[in-house]
CSV table of C-alpha atoms and ligand atoms in Angstrom, one decimal:
chain,number,residue,atom,x,y,z
A,1,MET,CA,0.2,-0.3,0.2
A,2,LYS,CA,1.4,3.5,-0.8
A,3,LYS,CA,2.2,5.5,2.3
A,4,LYS,CA,0.5,8.0,3.6
A,5,THR,CA,1.8,11.8,3.2
A,6,VAL,CA,1.8,13.9,6.5
A,7,TYR,CA,2.5,17.7,6.6
A,8,VAL,CA,4.1,19.6,9.2
A,9,GLY,CA,4.6,23.1,9.2
A,10,LEU,CA,7.7,24.2,11.3
A,11,ALA,CA,9.6,28.0,12.2
A,12,ALA,CA,12.1,25.8,13.6
A,13,ASP,CA,14.5,28.4,14.8
A,14,ILE,CA,15.6,26.7,17.8
A,15,LEU,CA,15.0,22.8,17.7
A,16,HIS,CA,13.9,21.1,20.8
A,17,LYS,CA,12.0,18.7,22.2
A,18,GLY,CA,8.9,19.3,21.1
A,19,HIS,CA,9.8,20.0,17.7
A,20,ILE,CA,11.3,16.2,17.9
A,21,ASN,CA,8.4,15.0,19.6
A,22,ILE,CA,5.8,16.3,16.9
A,23,LEU,CA,8.2,14.9,13.8
A,24,LYS,CA,8.4,11.2,15.6
A,25,THR,CA,4.5,11.4,16.3
A,26,ALA,CA,4.2,12.6,12.4
A,27,ASN,CA,6.5,9.8,10.8
A,28,ARG,CA,4.2,7.5,12.6
A,29,TYR,CA,1.6,8.2,10.3
A,30,GLY,CA,3.4,8.1,6.9
A,31,ASN,CA,6.1,10.2,4.7
A,32,VAL,CA,6.6,13.6,6.6
A,33,ILE,CA,6.9,16.6,4.3
A,34,VAL,CA,8.1,19.8,6.7
A,35,GLY,CA,6.8,22.9,5.4
A,36,LEU,CA,9.2,25.3,6.9
A,37,LEU,CA,8.2,29.0,7.3
A,38,THR,CA,10.0,31.2,5.5
A,39,ASP,CA,11.7,34.7,7.3
A,40,GLN,CA,8.9,36.5,5.6
A,41,ALA,CA,6.0,33.9,7.1
A,42,ILE,CA,7.6,34.6,10.5
A,43,ALA,CA,8.2,38.0,10.5
A,44,SER,CA,3.9,38.3,9.9
A,45,TYR,CA,3.6,37.5,13.8
A,46,LYS,CA,6.9,37.9,15.0
A,47,ASN,CA,10.2,38.7,15.1
A,48,ILE,CA,12.4,36.9,12.6
A,49,PRO,CA,14.3,34.1,13.3
A,50,TYR,CA,18.0,33.5,14.6
A,51,LEU,CA,19.2,31.4,11.8
A,52,ASN,CA,17.7,32.1,8.2
A,53,TYR,CA,15.9,29.5,5.7
A,54,GLU,CA,18.4,27.8,4.4
A,55,LYS,CA,20.3,27.1,7.9
A,56,ARG,CA,17.2,26.0,9.2
A,57,LYS,CA,16.4,24.0,6.6
A,58,VAL,CA,19.9,21.7,6.3
A,59,VAL,CA,18.8,20.9,10.0
A,60,ILE,CA,15.4,20.0,9.4
A,61,GLU,CA,15.9,18.0,6.3
A,62,ASN,CA,18.5,15.9,8.2
A,63,ILE,CA,16.0,14.7,10.8
A,64,ARG,CA,15.8,11.0,10.3
A,65,TYR,CA,11.9,11.2,10.6
A,66,VAL,CA,11.7,13.8,7.7
A,67,LYS,CA,11.3,12.8,3.9
A,68,LYS,CA,11.4,16.3,2.6
A,69,VAL,CA,11.5,20.1,3.5
A,70,ILE,CA,9.5,23.0,1.4
A,71,PRO,CA,8.8,26.5,1.8
A,72,GLN,CA,6.1,27.6,3.7
A,73,ASP,CA,5.3,31.3,2.7
A,74,THR,CA,3.2,32.7,4.7
A,75,LEU,CA,1.7,31.4,8.4
A,76,ASP,CA,-1.6,30.4,6.6
A,77,TYR,CA,-1.1,26.5,5.3
A,78,ILE,CA,-3.9,26.3,2.6
A,79,TYR,CA,-1.8,27.2,-0.5
A,80,ASN,CA,1.3,24.4,0.4
A,81,LEU,CA,-1.8,22.0,1.6
A,82,LYS,CA,-3.3,22.3,-1.8
A,83,LEU,CA,-0.7,21.5,-3.6
A,84,ILE,CA,0.4,18.6,-1.3
A,85,LYS,CA,-3.5,17.4,-0.2
A,86,PRO,CA,-1.6,15.3,2.7
A,87,ASP,CA,-3.4,13.0,4.3
A,88,TYR,CA,-2.6,14.1,7.7
A,89,VAL,CA,-1.5,17.8,9.6
A,90,VAL,CA,0.4,16.8,12.7
A,91,HIS,CA,0.7,20.1,15.0
A,92,GLY,CA,1.4,20.8,18.5
A,93,ASP,CA,-2.5,21.3,20.3
A,94,ASP,CA,-1.3,24.5,21.6
A,95,TRP,CA,-2.1,26.3,18.4
A,96,LYS,CA,-5.7,26.1,19.5
A,97,THR,CA,-5.9,29.6,20.9
A,98,GLY,CA,-3.8,32.2,20.1
A,99,VAL,CA,-2.5,33.7,17.1
A,100,GLN,CA,-3.0,30.4,15.1
A,101,LYS,CA,-6.7,29.8,15.9
A,102,LYS,CA,-8.3,31.0,12.6
A,103,THR,CA,-4.7,29.3,10.9
A,104,ARG,CA,-6.1,26.0,12.5
A,105,GLU,CA,-9.8,26.5,11.8
A,106,ARG,CA,-8.9,27.0,7.8
A,107,VAL,CA,-6.5,23.7,7.9
A,108,ILE,CA,-9.6,21.5,9.4
A,109,LYS,CA,-11.7,22.8,6.7
A,110,THR,CA,-9.4,22.6,3.9
A,111,LEU,CA,-8.4,18.9,5.0
A,112,LYS,CA,-11.9,18.0,5.0
A,113,LYS,CA,-12.5,18.1,1.0
A,114,TRP,CA,-10.0,15.5,0.5
A,115,SER,CA,-10.9,13.8,3.8
A,116,GLY,CA,-7.4,14.4,5.7
A,117,LYS,CA,-6.9,14.4,9.5
A,118,LEU,CA,-5.3,16.6,11.7
A,119,ILE,CA,-3.9,15.3,14.3
A,120,GLU,CA,-2.8,17.3,17.6
A,121,PRO,CA,-0.1,15.7,19.8
A,122,LYS,CA,0.2,17.5,23.1
A,123,TYR,CA,2.1,20.3,23.7
A,124,THR,CA,5.3,19.5,25.5
A,125,LYS,CA,5.4,22.3,28.2
A,126,ASN,CA,7.7,24.7,29.5
A,127,ILE,CA,9.7,24.4,25.9
A,128,SER,CA,9.4,26.5,23.4
A,129,SER,CA,11.3,28.2,20.7
A,130,THR,CA,10.3,31.9,22.1
A,131,LEU,CA,11.2,30.7,26.4
A,132,ILE,CA,14.4,29.5,24.8
A,133,LYS,CA,15.3,33.1,23.3
A,134,LYS,CA,14.4,34.9,26.6
A,135,GLU,CA,17.4,33.7,28.2
A,136,MET,CA,19.7,33.5,24.7
A,137,ASN,CA,19.0,37.4,24.4
A,138,ASN,CA,21.2,37.7,27.9
A,139,LEU,CA,23.8,36.4,25.1
A,140,ILE,CA,25.6,38.7,22.8
A,141,TYR,CA,25.2,38.4,19.5
A,142,SER,CA,28.8,38.1,16.9
A,143,PRO,CA,29.1,40.9,15.2
A,144,GLU,CA,29.0,39.3,11.8
A,145,ASN,CA,25.6,37.7,12.6
A,146,ARG,CA,24.5,41.2,14.1
A,147,VAL,CA,25.8,43.3,10.8
A,148,SER,CA,23.2,41.1,8.5
A,149,ARG,CA,20.7,41.0,10.9
A,150,LEU,CA,19.3,44.2,9.3
A,151,LYS,CA,19.4,43.0,5.6
A,152,ARG,CA,17.5,40.4,6.6
A,153,LEU,CA,14.4,42.0,8.6
A,154,ILE,CA,14.4,44.2,5.6
A,155,ASN,CA,13.6,41.5,3.5
A,156,SER,CA,11.5,40.1,5.7
A,157,LYS,CA,9.4,42.6,7.1
A,158,GLU,CA,6.8,45.3,5.7
A,159,ILE,CA,8.5,47.9,7.6
A,160,VAL,CA,11.7,47.8,10.0
A,161,ARG,CA,11.3,49.9,13.1
A,162,ILE,CA,14.4,51.7,14.5
A,163,LEU,CA,14.7,53.7,17.8
A,164,GLU,CA,17.2,56.6,18.8
A,165,SER,CA,19.5,55.2,21.3
A,166,HIS,CA,22.2,57.0,23.1
A,167,ASN,CA,23.3,54.8,25.8
A,168,SER,CA,23.7,51.2,26.9
A,169,LEU,CA,20.5,51.8,29.1
A,170,THR,CA,18.3,53.1,26.4
A,171,GLY,CA,19.9,50.2,24.1
A,172,LEU,CA,18.5,47.8,26.8
A,173,ILE,CA,15.3,49.5,26.3
A,174,ILE,CA,15.0,48.9,23.0
A,175,ASP,CA,15.9,45.4,23.2
A,176,LYS,CA,13.4,44.2,25.8
A,177,ILE,CA,10.5,46.1,25.1
A,178,ASN,CA,7.3,44.7,23.1
A,179,VAL,CA,3.6,45.3,23.3
A,180,GLU,CA,1.2,43.1,22.0
A,181,LYS,CA,-1.3,43.9,19.9
A,182,ASN,CA,-4.0,42.0,17.8
A,183,LYS,CA,-2.4,39.2,19.2
A,184,LYS,CA,1.1,40.0,17.2
A,185,VAL,CA,3.8,41.0,19.0
A,186,VAL,CA,5.4,44.4,18.3
A,187,GLU,CA,8.5,45.5,19.1
A,188,PHE,CA,11.7,47.3,17.9
A,189,ASP,CA,14.1,46.0,15.7
A,190,GLY,CA,17.3,48.4,16.1
A,191,MET,CA,18.8,51.3,17.5
A,192,TRP,CA,19.9,54.3,15.7
A,193,SER,CA,22.6,56.1,16.9
A,194,SER,CA,22.0,59.2,16.3
A,195,SER,CA,24.5,62.5,15.8
A,196,LEU,CA,22.0,65.0,17.5
A,197,THR,CA,20.7,62.9,21.0
A,198,ASP,CA,24.7,61.4,21.3
A,199,SER,CA,25.9,64.9,20.8
A,200,ALA,CA,23.1,66.7,23.0
A,201,THR,CA,23.9,63.5,25.8
A,202,LYS,CA,27.1,64.9,25.9
A,203,GLY,CA,26.7,68.4,26.2
A,204,LEU,CA,27.7,69.5,22.9
A,205,PRO,CA,25.9,71.0,20.0
A,206,ASP,CA,24.9,68.3,16.7
A,207,ASN,CA,28.0,69.8,14.4
A,208,SER,CA,30.1,67.1,14.4
A,209,SER,CA,31.8,68.5,17.7
A,210,LEU,CA,31.8,65.1,18.9
A,211,SER,CA,34.7,62.9,17.1
A,212,PHE,CA,33.8,59.9,15.1
A,213,SER,CA,36.7,58.0,17.9
A,214,ALA,CA,33.6,59.6,20.8
A,215,ARG,CA,30.8,58.4,18.6
A,216,ILE,CA,32.2,54.6,18.3
A,217,ALA,CA,33.0,54.5,22.1
A,218,SER,CA,29.2,55.2,22.6
A,219,LEU,CA,28.1,52.9,19.9
A,220,ASN,CA,30.1,50.1,21.6
A,221,ASP,CA,28.9,50.8,25.2
A,222,MET,CA,25.1,49.6,23.6
A,223,MET,CA,26.3,46.9,21.4
A,224,ASP,CA,28.3,45.1,25.3
A,225,VAL,CA,25.0,44.7,26.7
A,226,THR,CA,22.6,44.6,23.3
A,227,ALA,CA,21.6,41.8,20.5
A,228,LYS,CA,19.8,43.9,18.1
A,229,PRO,CA,21.0,45.9,14.9
A,230,LEU,CA,22.5,49.3,14.9
A,231,VAL,CA,22.3,52.0,12.4
A,232,PHE,CA,24.9,54.4,12.6
A,233,ASP,CA,23.8,58.3,12.2
A,234,ALA,CA,27.5,59.6,10.2
A,235,ASP,CA,26.6,63.3,9.4
A,236,ASN,CA,28.3,63.5,5.7
A,237,GLY,CA,30.8,60.8,6.5
A,238,GLY,CA,33.9,63.0,6.8
A,239,GLN,CA,36.9,63.1,4.8
A,240,ILE,CA,36.2,60.9,2.1
A,241,GLU,CA,40.0,59.6,2.5
A,242,HIS,CA,38.7,58.8,6.1
A,243,LEU,CA,35.7,56.5,5.5
A,244,PRO,CA,37.3,53.2,4.9
A,245,PHE,CA,38.8,53.2,8.6
A,246,LEU,CA,35.5,54.6,10.0
A,247,VAL,CA,33.4,51.6,8.2
A,248,ARG,CA,36.1,49.5,9.6
A,249,SER,CA,35.6,50.6,13.2
A,250,LEU,CA,31.6,50.1,12.4
A,251,GLU,CA,31.6,46.7,11.0
A,252,ARG,CA,34.2,45.6,13.9
A,253,SER,CA,31.7,46.9,16.3
A,254,GLY,CA,28.6,45.2,14.4
A,255,ALA,CA,27.0,48.2,13.2
A,256,SER,CA,24.8,47.1,10.5
A,257,ALA,CA,24.5,50.9,8.0
A,258,ILE,CA,25.9,53.8,7.6
A,259,ILE,CA,23.9,56.9,7.1
A,260,MET,CA,25.8,59.4,5.4
A,261,GLU,CA,24.1,62.9,4.2
A,262,ASP,CA,24.8,64.7,1.1
A,263,LYS,CA,26.0,68.0,3.0
A,264,VAL,CA,29.1,69.8,3.0
A,265,GLY,CA,30.7,72.3,5.2
A,266,LEU,CA,30.0,73.1,9.2
A,267,LYS,CA,27.4,70.5,10.1
A,268,LYS,CA,24.2,72.0,11.2
A,269,ASN,CA,20.9,69.5,12.2
A,270,SER,CA,18.4,69.2,9.6
A,271,LEU,CA,15.9,70.6,11.6
A,272,PHE,CA,16.7,73.8,12.4
A,273,LYS,CA,14.3,76.1,10.7
A,274,ASP,CA,17.4,78.0,9.5
A,275,GLN,CA,19.4,76.6,7.3
A,276,SER,CA,21.4,79.5,5.5
A,277,GLY,CA,25.2,78.1,5.2
A,278,ALA,CA,23.8,74.6,4.9
A,279,LYS,CA,24.9,73.8,1.6
A,280,GLN,CA,24.8,70.5,-0.3
A,281,ASP,CA,27.3,68.2,-1.8
A,282,LYS,CA,27.8,67.7,-5.5
A,283,PRO,CA,25.8,64.8,-6.5
A,284,GLN,CA,29.1,63.1,-8.4
A,285,LEU,CA,31.7,63.9,-5.2
A,286,PHE,CA,29.1,62.7,-2.8
A,287,ALA,CA,28.5,59.3,-5.1
A,288,LYS,CA,32.3,59.1,-5.0
A,289,LYS,CA,31.8,58.6,-1.1
A,290,ILE,CA,28.9,56.3,-1.2
A,291,LYS,CA,31.6,53.8,-3.9
A,292,LYS,CA,34.2,54.4,-1.1
A,293,ILE,CA,32.3,52.7,1.4
A,294,CYS,CA,31.0,50.3,-0.9
A,295,ASN,CA,35.0,49.1,-1.7
A,296,SER,CA,35.9,49.1,1.6
A,297,ARG,CA,33.3,47.7,3.6
A,298,GLN,CA,33.9,43.8,4.5
A,299,SER,CA,30.8,42.6,4.4
A,300,GLN,CA,28.5,43.2,1.7
A,301,ASP,CA,25.8,43.1,4.5
A,302,PHE,CA,27.2,46.0,5.9
A,303,MET,CA,24.3,48.8,4.4
A,304,VAL,CA,25.5,52.1,2.9
A,305,ILE,CA,22.4,54.5,2.8
A,306,ALA,CA,22.0,57.8,1.0
A,307,ARG,CA,20.5,60.2,3.0
A,308,ILE,CA,19.4,63.0,0.6
A,309,GLU,CA,18.6,66.6,1.8
A,310,SER,CA,17.6,68.6,-1.0
A,311,PHE,CA,14.2,69.6,0.6
A,312,ILE,CA,16.1,70.3,4.1
A,313,VAL,CA,18.1,73.2,1.9
A,314,GLY,CA,14.7,74.3,0.1
A,315,LYS,CA,15.7,72.4,-3.1
A,316,SER,CA,13.0,70.8,-5.5
A,317,LEU,CA,11.5,67.4,-6.2
A,318,LYS,CA,13.6,67.3,-9.5
A,319,ASP,CA,17.0,67.7,-7.6
A,320,ALA,CA,16.0,65.1,-4.8
A,321,LEU,CA,15.0,62.8,-7.5
A,322,HIS,CA,18.5,63.3,-9.9
A,323,ARG,CA,20.5,62.6,-6.9
A,324,ALA,CA,18.5,59.5,-5.7
A,325,GLU,CA,19.2,58.0,-9.3
A,326,ILE,CA,23.2,58.9,-8.9
A,327,TYR,CA,23.3,57.6,-5.2
A,328,SER,CA,21.3,54.6,-6.2
A,329,LYS,CA,23.9,54.1,-9.1
A,330,ALA,CA,27.1,54.4,-7.3
A,331,GLY,CA,26.3,51.6,-4.8
A,332,ALA,CA,23.6,53.0,-2.2
A,333,ASP,CA,21.9,50.4,-0.7
A,334,ALA,CA,19.2,52.4,0.3
A,335,ILE,CA,17.8,55.9,0.1
A,336,LEU,CA,17.0,58.5,3.4
A,337,ILE,CA,14.9,61.1,2.2
A,338,HIS,CA,14.7,64.0,4.7
A,339,SER,CA,12.0,66.6,4.7
A,340,LYS,CA,11.0,68.6,7.8
A,341,GLU,CA,7.7,69.8,6.9
A,342,LYS,CA,4.7,68.9,9.2
A,343,THR,CA,3.1,66.4,6.8
A,344,PRO,CA,4.8,63.5,4.8
A,345,ALA,CA,3.5,64.8,1.5
A,346,GLN,CA,7.3,66.0,0.6
A,347,ILE,CA,8.6,62.5,1.4
A,348,PHE,CA,5.0,60.5,-0.3
A,349,SER,CA,5.7,62.7,-3.6
A,350,PHE,CA,9.4,61.8,-4.1
A,351,ALA,CA,8.5,57.5,-2.9
A,352,LYS,CA,5.9,57.9,-5.7
A,353,GLU,CA,7.9,59.4,-8.8
A,354,PHE,CA,11.3,57.4,-7.3
A,355,LYS,CA,9.6,54.1,-7.4
A,356,LYS,CA,9.1,54.2,-11.5
A,357,SER,CA,13.0,54.6,-11.3
A,358,LYS,CA,14.7,50.8,-12.5
A,359,ASN,CA,17.3,52.1,-9.5
A,360,PHE,CA,14.5,52.2,-6.8
A,361,LYS,CA,16.1,51.3,-4.1
A,362,PRO,CA,14.0,50.8,-0.4
A,363,LEU,CA,13.2,54.1,1.4
A,364,VAL,CA,13.5,55.4,4.5
A,365,SER,CA,11.7,58.1,6.4
A,366,VAL,CA,12.6,59.9,9.7
A,367,PRO,CA,9.3,61.2,10.9
A,368,SER,CA,10.4,64.0,13.6
A,369,THR,CA,8.5,66.6,12.3
A,370,TYR,CA,5.7,64.8,10.6
A,371,SER,CA,5.3,62.4,13.5
A,372,LYS,CA,1.4,61.8,12.8
A,373,VAL,CA,2.0,59.4,10.1
A,374,TYR,CA,1.5,55.7,10.7
A,375,GLU,CA,3.9,53.1,10.1
A,376,LYS,CA,0.9,51.9,7.4
A,377,ASP,CA,1.1,54.6,5.2
A,378,LEU,CA,4.8,54.5,4.9
A,379,ILE,CA,4.7,51.1,4.1
A,380,LYS,CA,1.8,51.8,1.4
A,381,ASN,CA,4.1,54.4,-0.1
A,382,GLY,CA,7.3,52.4,-0.2
A,383,PHE,CA,9.3,53.1,2.7
A,384,LYS,CA,11.0,50.0,4.2
A,385,LEU,CA,12.7,51.5,7.2
A,386,VAL,CA,11.5,54.4,9.7
A,387,ILE,CA,14.2,55.5,12.4
A,388,TYR,CA,12.3,57.3,15.0
A,389,ALA,CA,15.3,59.5,15.6
A,390,ASN,CA,15.0,61.2,18.8
A,391,GLN,CA,12.2,60.5,21.0
A,392,LEU,CA,13.8,58.8,23.9
A,393,LEU,CA,16.4,61.9,24.9
A,394,ARG,CA,13.6,64.0,24.6
A,395,ALA,CA,11.4,62.3,26.9
A,396,ALA,CA,14.2,61.5,29.3
A,397,TYR,CA,15.4,65.2,29.7
A,398,PRO,CA,12.3,66.8,30.9
A,399,ALA,CA,11.5,64.1,33.5
A,400,MET,CA,15.0,64.6,34.6
A,401,GLN,CA,14.6,67.8,35.0
A,402,ASN,CA,11.2,67.6,37.0
A,403,THR,CA,12.9,65.6,39.4
A,404,ALA,CA,15.6,68.1,39.7
A,405,ARG,CA,13.3,71.2,40.3
A,406,THR,CA,11.1,69.0,42.9
A,407,ILE,CA,14.2,68.1,44.9
A,408,LEU,CA,14.8,72.2,44.8
A,409,LYS,CA,11.5,73.5,45.8
A,410,ASN,CA,10.7,71.2,48.7
A,411,LYS,CA,14.2,71.0,49.7
A,412,ARG,CA,14.1,67.1,50.1
A,413,ALA,CA,13.7,63.9,47.9
A,414,PHE,CA,10.8,62.6,49.0
A,415,GLU,CA,8.0,64.5,46.7
A,416,ALA,CA,9.9,62.9,43.5
A,417,ASP,CA,9.7,59.5,45.3
A,418,LYS,CA,6.0,59.4,43.5
A,419,LYS,CA,7.4,59.9,40.4
A,420,ILE,CA,10.1,58.0,39.9
A,421,ILE,CA,11.2,54.2,39.9
A,422,SER,CA,11.8,52.5,43.3
A,423,ILE,CA,15.6,51.8,44.7
A,424,LYS,CA,14.4,48.1,44.2
A,425,GLU,CA,14.2,48.6,41.0
A,426,ILE,CA,16.6,50.6,39.7
A,427,ILE,CA,19.0,47.6,41.2
A,428,ASN,CA,16.9,44.7,39.6
A,429,LEU,CA,17.1,46.5,36.1
A,430,VAL,CA,20.4,45.5,35.5
A,431,LYS,CA,20.8,42.1,37.1
A,432,ASN,CA,24.3,40.7,37.8
A,433,ASP,CA,23.5,37.0,37.2
B,1,LIG,C1,19.9,62.7,14.1
B,1,LIG,O1,19.0,61.8,14.9
B,1,LIG,O2,21.1,63.4,14.2
B,1,LIG,C2,19.8,63.0,12.4
B,1,LIG,C3,17.7,63.0,12.4
B,1,LIG,O3,20.5,63.2,11.9
B,1,LIG,S1,17.8,64.9,12.4
B,1,LIG,O4,17.6,65.2,13.7
B,1,LIG,O5,16.8,65.4,11.6
B,1,LIG,O6,19.1,65.4,11.7
B,2,LIG,MG1,22.3,63.7,12.6
């Protein structure tokens, strides 16, 4: 008699005995085909896996209970089920509730069409990849793994969400904080090392007076205790001849991308109203800088993002588009189109035109002045990365000022206690175990 076919959908990032249980059971019913969830499928409901598809596939296809591995491109099973028409689907009974509940119902309905059956072994308690990952987050990524992670995120997620970090503590917040919305876990994907907030934290203006070596020292503090990717704000990159050394330091530290703006002369923050004296570089000269970085980086996964300042200095959409073409051809992996308007109309008009180009590259937005924009609208308009560039420092500073004022007013600290976390909490914030 022909052996039956059994379908098992798995993410299989960190294998544990729960997976083996499922595969062993499935193997009793027939030939096991594993539908291995792609990075995109996993990113649709939680963070991307530690290991990419190919690495996970090699492990799964070498398990003796498995006959074949095929990609499952969505959380939904239906496409693969219709393709294979398996006699059985095997899945742990944990999906009866939670984010996969609907998927389960659809699987049952689809299987019915050819009298297939769903087998649901009891879920192995107290072990799951998510639990193991929590433990593993205490471990530090190798720089190599972290560098490539941003590109993987961009290729897997609808939009990559980056938040400003100016020290280790803010890095830890970005690493750990999440909220659950519509049964999906929402979190930040990485950190932005902002020239503005790094300088301000050190009491300096955002005019490149803080040296790159000091910036890299801040970056290393964050990298020491965090795991998520970091995007480095390099102002205009400085002298072209110095760029390879900056890139070497960044890659060695594990940064995933450098963002370089096309300005020359004394640096002025782009959100200043008065941009007189701020000058844009000649597009061809700036393109040379991009090429220099492309040629000096060790890893092709280390991204060069060109930041166009045309709108900031009052130039036209045409100028911005002209520059985007040149920077893209020079090798930029993505384009940041900056704006200090109150609405995203300006950057959306840019996106609309640039999308038509054969040199189109993923777009980056920094919604500081147009902060009403929702991520879903950025996605709709072709943006792949959003950088919330300064909010954590802007939150911390008034809170600290208020506390200082409260102590001064009351000539004691008691009144301030109500608005600040307890000493116990701060001690436990960073544990020593
Ligand atoms: C920064 O955060 O330092 C930036 C973004 O470069 S902006 O402040 O808008 O220039
Ligand atoms: Mg900056």
